[in-house]
Amino acid sequence: MTISFKDKVAIVTGAGGGLGREYALELARRGAKVVVNDLGGARDGTGHSDMALQVVEEIERAGGEAISNGASVTEFEQMQKMVADAKQKWGGVHILINNAGVLRDKTFAKMEPKDFEFVVDVHLNGSAFASKAVWELMREQAYGRILMTASSTGLFGNFGQANYGAAKLGLAGLTKTLQLEGAKYGIKVNTLAPVAGTRMTEDLFPEQAYKLFAPENVVPAALYLVSEDAPTNAIVGAGGGGYHSAWVMMNDAVWLHDGERTVEGFAAHWDEISAQTNLRSPNSGSEQSAAIMTAMQKVTGGSGPTSARG
Ligand code: NAI
């Protein structure tokens, strides 16, 4: 079975190099018309260059179709214009890969508020702005595929990356609500946590790891997650040749009776409350309150221990 992107229009942000460039090249090889967005700045987000244009030329040399866009994802009007240009040229936008990113690593103790703000702005607001710019069009088309780029730092934490981690987990959160709001319009939204040797990681990875985690290995996961038969609300990790899923999980609620709802009562049940048993991944926030209600019904409906797991 070949997965084709013929007749699809895709926007890849931050596609002038690294992972984004690989996504853009492969989408074009598989028939998509691609908007290659990149501000062309340095790793910390300063400066500009024509990186996006070079990728467009590469796509065209290989017989594909692409246009470049040098806008910053942090500027909503520019994102709106990017979408309008793609629509005017090719009639729609079916795929958005939010990939643009910057790094300003420091321990939280040394991190300036402006570096926190900037990194959150590019990753989280930038992805929200590009998604918002394409959202109405995807709803009208009753078709859309959006991929957010998170990170192991966002999902699990990493020393020295408080700003980046906050933004990246925010993106997994953005996915979770957009996939609910987009479902009836045929819009699927997923989150990818890549691991790749790129300029972003060149001084963070040892040389061998840098080579092992060649960015093209992330492409199969990214492209599947924006394909016709993509799942929705998935969090996928990809790097080297390894691929996995991740979830936001909860255990069963423990119902505490009136007299136990004190700080001491909570402390007495902490082992039970924090046990990693019966884990499941709710599909929406309302399932949290439903699980609490289930725990209550089990206790109030039975002869009654003083607390119970639902
Ligand atoms: P990269 O630095 O090669 O790519 C990021 C691209 O985004 C650059 O070309 C840059 O010019 C562009 N960009 C930055 N700010 C922009 C803005 N405001 N508007 C438009 N474009 C902008 O790095 P890499 O590794 O390819 O990163 C791609 C994505 O993957 C990023 O979101 C990154 O955080 C994420 N990621 C990468 C990991 C890795 O191991 N390389 C690990 C986890 C996440």
Coordinates of C-alpha atoms and ligand atoms in Angstrom, one line a residue:
M1 CA 0.0 0.0 0.0
T2 CA 1.4 3.4 -1.0
I3 CA 0.5 6.4 1.0
S4 CA 0.0 9.3 -1.4
F5 CA -0.4 13.0 -0.8
K6 CA -1.4 13.7 -4.4
D7 CA -3.8 16.7 -4.6
K8 CA -3.0 17.7 -1.0
V9 CA -1.7 21.1 -0.1
A10 CA 0.6 21.1 2.9
I11 CA 2.2 23.8 5.0
V12 CA 5.3 22.9 7.0
T13 CA 6.6 25.6 9.3
G14 CA 10.3 25.9 10.1
A15 CA 11.0 23.8 7.0
G16 CA 14.2 25.5 5.9
G17 CA 16.3 22.9 7.6
G18 CA 16.4 20.0 10.0
L19 CA 13.2 17.9 10.4
G20 CA 10.9 20.4 8.6
R21 CA 13.0 20.2 5.5
E22 CA 12.8 16.4 5.5
Y23 CA 9.0 16.5 5.9
A24 CA 8.6 19.0 3.1
L25 CA 10.8 17.0 0.7
E26 CA 9.0 13.7 1.3
L27 CA 5.5 15.3 1.1
A28 CA 6.5 16.8 -2.2
R29 CA 7.9 13.5 -3.4
R30 CA 4.6 11.9 -2.6
G31 CA 2.7 14.4 -4.6
A32 CA 1.8 17.2 -2.2
K33 CA 2.1 20.8 -3.0
V34 CA 4.1 22.3 -0.2
V35 CA 4.4 25.7 1.4
V36 CA 7.9 25.8 2.9
N37 CA 7.8 28.3 5.7
D38 CA 10.9 29.4 7.5
L39 CA 12.0 32.7 9.0
G40 CA 15.6 31.5 8.5
G41 CA 17.0 32.6 11.8
A42 CA 19.7 31.1 14.0
R43 CA 18.9 28.4 16.6
D44 CA 18.0 31.1 19.2
G45 CA 15.5 32.7 16.8
T46 CA 17.6 35.8 15.9
G47 CA 18.2 36.9 12.3
H48 CA 16.7 35.9 8.9
S49 CA 17.8 34.1 5.7
D50 CA 16.4 32.5 2.6
M51 CA 16.6 28.9 3.9
A52 CA 13.0 28.3 2.8
L53 CA 13.7 29.3 -0.7
Q54 CA 16.6 26.8 -1.0
V55 CA 14.2 23.9 0.0
V56 CA 11.7 25.1 -2.6
E57 CA 14.4 25.0 -5.2
E58 CA 15.4 21.5 -4.1
I59 CA 11.7 20.3 -4.4
E60 CA 11.4 21.9 -7.8
R61 CA 14.6 20.4 -9.1
A62 CA 13.1 17.0 -8.1
G63 CA 10.0 17.8 -10.1
G64 CA 7.7 18.8 -7.2
E65 CA 5.7 21.9 -6.5
A66 CA 6.4 24.3 -3.7
I67 CA 6.4 27.9 -2.6
S68 CA 8.5 29.6 0.0
N69 CA 7.2 31.7 2.9
G70 CA 9.6 33.6 5.1
A71 CA 7.0 34.7 7.7
S72 CA 7.4 34.2 11.5
V73 CA 4.9 31.9 13.1
T74 CA 4.6 34.4 15.9
E75 CA 2.8 36.9 13.6
F76 CA -0.9 35.9 13.2
E77 CA -1.5 38.2 10.3
Q78 CA 1.4 36.7 8.4
M79 CA 0.1 33.2 9.1
Q80 CA -3.3 34.3 7.7
K81 CA -1.5 35.7 4.6
M82 CA 0.5 32.4 4.2
V83 CA -2.8 30.4 4.2
A84 CA -4.5 32.9 1.8
D85 CA -1.6 32.7 -0.6
A86 CA -1.7 28.8 -0.6
K87 CA -5.4 28.8 -1.1
Q88 CA -5.2 31.3 -3.9
K89 CA -2.5 29.3 -5.7
W90 CA -3.7 25.7 -5.0
G91 CA -7.3 26.0 -3.8
G92 CA -7.0 24.8 -0.2
V93 CA -4.8 23.7 2.6
H94 CA -5.2 20.1 3.8
I95 CA -2.1 19.6 6.0
L96 CA -0.3 21.8 8.6
I97 CA 2.8 20.6 10.3
N98 CA 3.7 22.9 13.1
N99 CA 7.4 22.3 13.3
A100 CA 9.1 25.7 13.7
G101 CA 11.1 26.0 16.9
V102 CA 13.9 27.7 18.8
L103 CA 16.0 27.0 21.8
R104 CA 17.1 29.3 24.7
D105 CA 18.3 26.8 27.2
K106 CA 19.3 27.8 30.8
T107 CA 18.5 26.6 34.2
F108 CA 15.3 28.2 35.6
A109 CA 17.5 30.0 38.1
K110 CA 19.3 31.8 35.3
M111 CA 16.5 32.1 32.8
E112 CA 15.4 35.6 32.0
P113 CA 11.6 36.1 31.8
K114 CA 12.0 37.3 28.2
D115 CA 13.7 34.0 27.2
F116 CA 10.8 32.1 28.7
E117 CA 8.3 34.3 26.9
F118 CA 10.1 34.1 23.5
V119 CA 10.4 30.3 23.5
V120 CA 6.7 29.9 24.5
D121 CA 5.8 32.5 21.9
V122 CA 7.5 30.6 19.0
H123 CA 6.5 27.1 19.9
L124 CA 3.1 27.4 21.5
N125 CA 1.7 30.7 20.3
G126 CA 3.3 30.1 16.9
S127 CA 1.6 26.7 16.5
A128 CA -1.7 28.1 17.7
F129 CA -1.5 31.0 15.3
A130 CA -0.7 28.9 12.3
S131 CA -3.5 26.4 13.3
K132 CA -5.9 29.2 13.8
A133 CA -5.0 30.7 10.4
V134 CA -5.9 27.4 8.7
W135 CA -8.8 26.3 11.0
E136 CA -11.7 27.9 9.3
L137 CA -10.6 26.7 5.9
M138 CA -10.2 23.2 7.1
R139 CA -13.7 23.3 8.6
E140 CA -15.1 24.6 5.3
Q141 CA -13.3 21.8 3.4
A142 CA -14.4 19.2 6.0
Y143 CA -10.8 18.0 5.9
G144 CA -7.7 18.8 7.8
R145 CA -4.6 17.2 9.3
I146 CA -2.6 19.1 11.9
L147 CA 0.5 17.9 13.6
M148 CA 2.0 19.6 16.6
T149 CA 5.7 19.1 17.4
A150 CA 6.2 18.4 21.1
S151 CA 9.2 16.9 22.7
S152 CA 10.3 14.5 25.4
T153 CA 11.2 17.6 27.4
G154 CA 7.6 18.7 27.3
L155 CA 6.2 15.2 28.1
F156 CA 8.8 14.2 30.7
G157 CA 11.0 17.1 31.5
N158 CA 14.7 18.0 30.9
F159 CA 17.2 19.9 33.0
G160 CA 17.8 23.4 31.6
Q161 CA 14.7 23.6 29.4
A162 CA 11.8 25.0 31.5
N163 CA 10.7 27.4 28.8
Y164 CA 10.9 24.8 26.0
G165 CA 9.2 22.1 28.1
A166 CA 6.3 24.3 29.2
A167 CA 5.7 25.3 25.5
K168 CA 6.0 21.7 24.3
L169 CA 3.6 20.2 26.8
G170 CA 1.2 23.1 26.0
L171 CA 1.2 21.8 22.4
A172 CA 0.1 18.3 23.5
G173 CA -2.7 20.1 25.4
L174 CA -3.6 22.2 22.3
T175 CA -3.9 18.9 20.3
K176 CA -6.2 17.4 22.9
T177 CA -8.8 20.2 22.6
L178 CA -8.4 20.8 18.8
Q179 CA -8.9 17.1 18.0
L180 CA -12.3 17.3 19.9
E181 CA -13.4 20.6 18.2
G182 CA -12.2 19.4 14.8
A183 CA -13.7 15.9 14.9
K184 CA -17.0 16.6 13.2
Y185 CA -15.3 18.6 10.5
G186 CA -12.9 15.8 9.5
I187 CA -9.9 17.5 11.1
K188 CA -7.5 15.2 12.9
V189 CA -4.8 16.5 15.2
N190 CA -1.8 14.7 16.6
T191 CA 1.3 15.3 18.5
L192 CA 4.8 14.2 17.6
A193 CA 7.8 14.0 19.9
P194 CA 10.8 13.6 17.6
V195 CA 14.5 12.8 18.4
A196 CA 16.8 13.9 15.7
G197 CA 20.4 15.0 15.0
T198 CA 19.8 18.6 13.7
R199 CA 21.4 21.9 14.4
M200 CA 19.1 22.1 17.4
T201 CA 20.8 19.1 19.0
E202 CA 24.3 19.2 17.4
D203 CA 26.0 20.3 20.6
L204 CA 23.6 18.3 22.9
F205 CA 24.0 14.9 21.4
P206 CA 27.3 12.9 21.4
E207 CA 28.6 12.5 17.8
Q208 CA 27.5 8.8 17.5
A209 CA 24.0 9.6 18.7
Y210 CA 23.8 12.6 16.3
K211 CA 24.4 10.2 13.4
L212 CA 22.1 7.5 14.7
F213 CA 19.2 9.9 15.0
A214 CA 19.2 11.0 11.4
P215 CA 16.2 13.3 10.9
E216 CA 14.8 11.2 7.9
N217 CA 13.9 8.5 10.4
V218 CA 11.3 10.7 11.9
V219 CA 9.6 11.3 8.5
P220 CA 7.5 8.0 8.5
A221 CA 5.8 8.9 11.8
A222 CA 5.2 12.5 10.9
L223 CA 3.8 11.8 7.4
Y224 CA 1.6 8.9 8.7
L225 CA 0.1 11.3 11.3
V226 CA -1.0 13.8 8.6
S227 CA -2.1 11.1 6.1
E228 CA -5.6 10.3 5.0
D229 CA -6.0 7.4 7.4
A230 CA -4.2 9.1 10.3
P231 CA -5.4 8.5 13.9
T232 CA -6.4 11.5 15.9
N233 CA -5.3 12.6 19.4
A234 CA -2.2 10.4 19.3
I235 CA 1.1 11.3 20.9
V236 CA 3.9 9.6 19.1
G237 CA 7.6 9.5 19.7
A238 CA 10.1 8.9 16.8
G239 CA 13.8 8.8 16.5
G240 CA 16.6 6.7 15.1
G241 CA 14.5 3.7 14.0
G242 CA 12.4 3.5 17.1
Y243 CA 8.7 4.6 17.3
H244 CA 6.4 4.6 20.3
S245 CA 3.2 6.2 21.8
A246 CA 2.8 8.2 24.9
W247 CA -0.4 9.1 26.8
V248 CA -1.7 11.3 29.5
M249 CA -3.0 8.8 32.0
M250 CA -5.1 8.7 35.2
N251 CA -5.9 6.0 37.7
D252 CA -9.2 5.3 39.4
A253 CA -10.4 7.9 41.8
V254 CA -10.3 7.1 45.5
W255 CA -13.5 8.3 47.2
L256 CA -12.9 9.7 50.7
H257 CA -15.8 9.9 53.1
D258 CA -16.7 13.2 54.8
G259 CA -14.6 12.7 57.9
E260 CA -11.6 11.7 55.8
R261 CA -11.5 14.8 53.6
T262 CA -8.8 16.5 55.6
V263 CA -5.2 17.0 54.7
E264 CA -4.4 14.1 57.1
G265 CA -7.1 11.9 55.4
F266 CA -5.6 12.6 52.0
A267 CA -2.1 11.9 53.3
A268 CA -3.3 8.6 54.8
H269 CA -4.6 7.5 51.3
W270 CA -1.7 8.9 49.3
D271 CA -0.3 5.5 48.4
E272 CA -3.6 4.5 46.9
I273 CA -4.2 7.8 45.2
S274 CA -0.8 7.8 43.6
A275 CA -0.8 4.1 42.6
Q276 CA 0.0 3.3 39.0
T277 CA -2.8 0.8 38.6
N278 CA -5.8 0.7 36.4
L279 CA -4.4 3.5 34.2
R280 CA -6.3 4.8 31.3
S281 CA -6.1 7.8 29.0
P282 CA -9.4 9.8 28.9
N283 CA -10.4 11.1 25.5
S284 CA -11.7 14.4 27.0
G285 CA -11.5 16.3 30.3
S286 CA -15.1 15.4 31.2
E287 CA -14.0 11.8 31.7
Q288 CA -12.1 13.0 34.8
S289 CA -15.3 14.0 36.6
A290 CA -17.1 10.9 35.3
A291 CA -14.4 8.8 36.9
I292 CA -14.9 10.6 40.2
M293 CA -18.6 10.0 40.0
T294 CA -18.0 6.4 39.3
A295 CA -15.9 6.1 42.5
M296 CA -18.6 7.8 44.5
Q297 CA -21.3 5.6 43.2
K298 CA -19.3 2.5 44.0
V299 CA -18.9 3.6 47.6
T300 CA -22.3 5.1 48.2
G301 CA -24.0 2.1 46.5
G302 CA -22.1 -0.5 48.5
S303 CA -22.1 -1.5 52.2
G304 CA -19.1 0.7 52.5
P305 CA -15.5 0.8 53.4
T306 CA -14.4 4.2 54.5
S307 CA -12.7 4.7 51.1
A308 CA -12.7 2.8 47.9
R309 CA -11.3 2.9 44.4
G310 CA -14.0 3.2 41.8
Ligands
NAI1 P1 16.0 23.2 13.4 O1 16.5 24.3 14.2 O2 16.8 22.6 12.3 O3 14.5 23.6 12.8 C1 13.7 24.6 13.4 C2 13.4 25.5 12.2 O4 12.4 26.5 12.7 C3 14.6 26.4 11.8 O5 14.8 26.2 10.4 C4 14.2 27.8 12.1 O6 14.7 28.8 11.2 C5 12.7 27.7 12.1 N1 12.1 28.8 12.9 C6 12.4 29.2 14.1 N2 11.6 30.2 14.5 C7 10.7 30.4 13.5 C8 9.6 31.3 13.4 N3 9.3 32.2 14.3 N4 8.9 31.3 12.2 C9 9.2 30.3 11.3 N5 10.3 29.5 11.4 C10 11.0 29.5 12.5 O7 15.6 22.1 14.5 P2 14.8 20.7 14.4 O8 15.5 19.8 15.3 O9 14.6 20.3 13.0 O10 13.4 21.0 15.1 C11 12.2 20.9 14.5 C12 11.1 20.8 15.6 O11 11.3 19.6 16.3 C13 11.2 21.9 16.6 O12 9.9 22.3 17.0 C14 11.9 21.3 17.8 O13 11.6 21.9 19.0 C15 11.3 19.9 17.7 N6 12.1 18.9 18.3 C16 13.4 18.5 17.9 C17 14.1 17.5 18.5 C18 15.4 17.0 18.0 O14 15.9 16.0 18.6 N7 15.9 17.6 17.0 C19 13.6 16.9 19.8 C20 12.3 17.4 20.2 C21 11.6 18.3 19.5

